[in-house]
Amino acid sequence: MMRAVVFEGPEVALDLRETSVPEAGPGQVRIRVLACGVCRTDLHILDGELSEPKLPLVLGHQIVGVVETVGDGVMDLAAGTRVGVPWLGWTCGSCRYCTSGRENLCPEARFTGYHLDGGFAELAVADARFCFPVPEDYPDDQAAPLLCAGLIGWRSLRMTEGAERLGLYGFGNAARIVAQVALAQGRRCFAFTRPGDEASQRAARELGCEWAGGSTEPPPQELDAAILFAAVGELVPLALRAVAPGGGVVCAEIHMSDIPSFPYELLWHERTIRSVANLTRQDGVEFLATAPMVGVRTDVTPFPLERVEEAIRHARSGAPRTAVLVMA
Ligand SMILES: [Zn+2]
Ligand SMILES: [Zn+2]
């Protein structure tokens, strides 16, 4: 048996219970989970904002663990390897998206901790093709946020192409990681927080952002692009107003409140709005190679599995450190 935190639906309290040990099927590995980060997406699932999860479900898609057993047909992962498991847990491999480098859009895609049991447990099973080697420099708990905040942040940053002046709306875990990478690439970062959140603004300046202010304030200069890491639709027209002609607003959240209507003038001059969905394995390979080179640091608060409710409250509070469940 193993211990797992089981979710049975938005109306039911999470339950830490003994469940049977999952077996690795063909192409899969069983992983002894060492750490698993709590992400805002987990909160959206808990709150029923992402519909139709597998039930009962083990949440968690920022898994760091060690391969324990290897299923039939797995050639390139051996027992004892430390791996990370991200949100993208399985794709069909044959649709027009999968065959054109856009597996993040596969209509059959299954996601870890949503359609597939995730890492709020002592053991997890994952498709070996969707496991990444974890950079050695990172302790287990500090590696966990790289797997979602880091990967989605990386993909969002890529969507801003060569933007020199980059606005980051919602200065949480993902924005902190993106800011470190963007600054290392020689870009200039401008951080937008909840109005009056001086602690986050100070943290942004300490990290190297050249300006930090409230999301309703105009930045001191026009931006070339902005990334929204907040689930607040009202920020979209505000960000559009802050970007220069030709600039783009990238929405990184999986769920967002409605975007209010706004004058066409804000979009005019070839400004764009786009969303970023999920990740590809290529994003994972690129980012996990980049993070240690840049020296990306993550700030985490560890919680043992039995304090999962507290970890979730921590994540809800918008605290700057990522809540990470640690199984040791
Ligand atoms: Zn996530
Ligand atoms: Zn596909």
Short mmCIF file of N, CA, C and O and ligand atoms in Angstrom, two decimals, residues 91-98 103 106-109, ligand 2:
data_model
loop_
_atom_site.label_atom_id
_atom_site.label_comp_id
_atom_site.label_asym_id
_atom_site.label_seq_id
_atom_site.Cartn_x
_atom_site.Cartn_y
_atom_site.Cartn_z
N THR A 91 0.42 12.09 -25.06
CA THR A 91 -0.20 12.59 -26.30
C THR A 91 -0.33 11.43 -27.27
O THR A 91 0.33 10.40 -27.12
N CYS A 92 -1.17 11.62 -28.31
CA CYS A 92 -1.45 10.51 -29.22
C CYS A 92 -0.29 10.21 -30.15
O CYS A 92 -0.11 9.09 -30.61
N GLY A 93 0.51 11.23 -30.47
CA GLY A 93 1.69 11.02 -31.31
C GLY A 93 1.38 10.96 -32.79
O GLY A 93 2.31 10.89 -33.61
N SER A 94 0.10 10.98 -33.19
CA SER A 94 -0.19 10.81 -34.62
C SER A 94 -1.10 11.89 -35.20
O SER A 94 -1.29 11.94 -36.41
N CYS A 95 -1.67 12.75 -34.41
CA CYS A 95 -2.59 13.77 -34.96
C CYS A 95 -1.79 14.89 -35.62
O CYS A 95 -0.57 14.94 -35.56
N ARG A 96 -2.51 15.82 -36.25
CA ARG A 96 -1.81 16.88 -36.99
C ARG A 96 -1.03 17.81 -36.06
O ARG A 96 -0.06 18.45 -36.48
N TYR A 97 -1.43 17.88 -34.81
CA TYR A 97 -0.66 18.70 -33.86
C TYR A 97 0.60 17.96 -33.42
O TYR A 97 1.69 18.51 -33.40
N CYS A 98 0.41 16.68 -33.05
CA CYS A 98 1.55 15.90 -32.57
C CYS A 98 2.64 15.78 -33.64
O CYS A 98 3.83 15.73 -33.31
N GLU A 103 2.51 19.27 -29.93
CA GLU A 103 1.84 18.24 -29.13
C GLU A 103 1.10 18.84 -27.94
O GLU A 103 0.19 18.22 -27.39
N CYS A 106 -2.52 18.67 -28.75
CA CYS A 106 -3.13 17.38 -29.10
C CYS A 106 -4.51 17.25 -28.46
O CYS A 106 -4.65 17.37 -27.24
N PRO A 107 -5.55 17.01 -29.27
CA PRO A 107 -6.90 16.92 -28.67
C PRO A 107 -7.07 15.70 -27.77
O PRO A 107 -7.98 15.68 -26.94
N GLU A 108 -6.19 14.71 -27.92
CA GLU A 108 -6.27 13.52 -27.06
C GLU A 108 -5.35 13.63 -25.85
O GLU A 108 -5.24 12.67 -25.09
N ALA A 109 -4.64 14.74 -25.72
CA ALA A 109 -3.63 14.85 -24.66
C ALA A 109 -4.23 14.56 -23.30
O ALA A 109 -5.39 14.89 -23.02
ZN ZN B 2 -1.98 14.09 -30.89
#
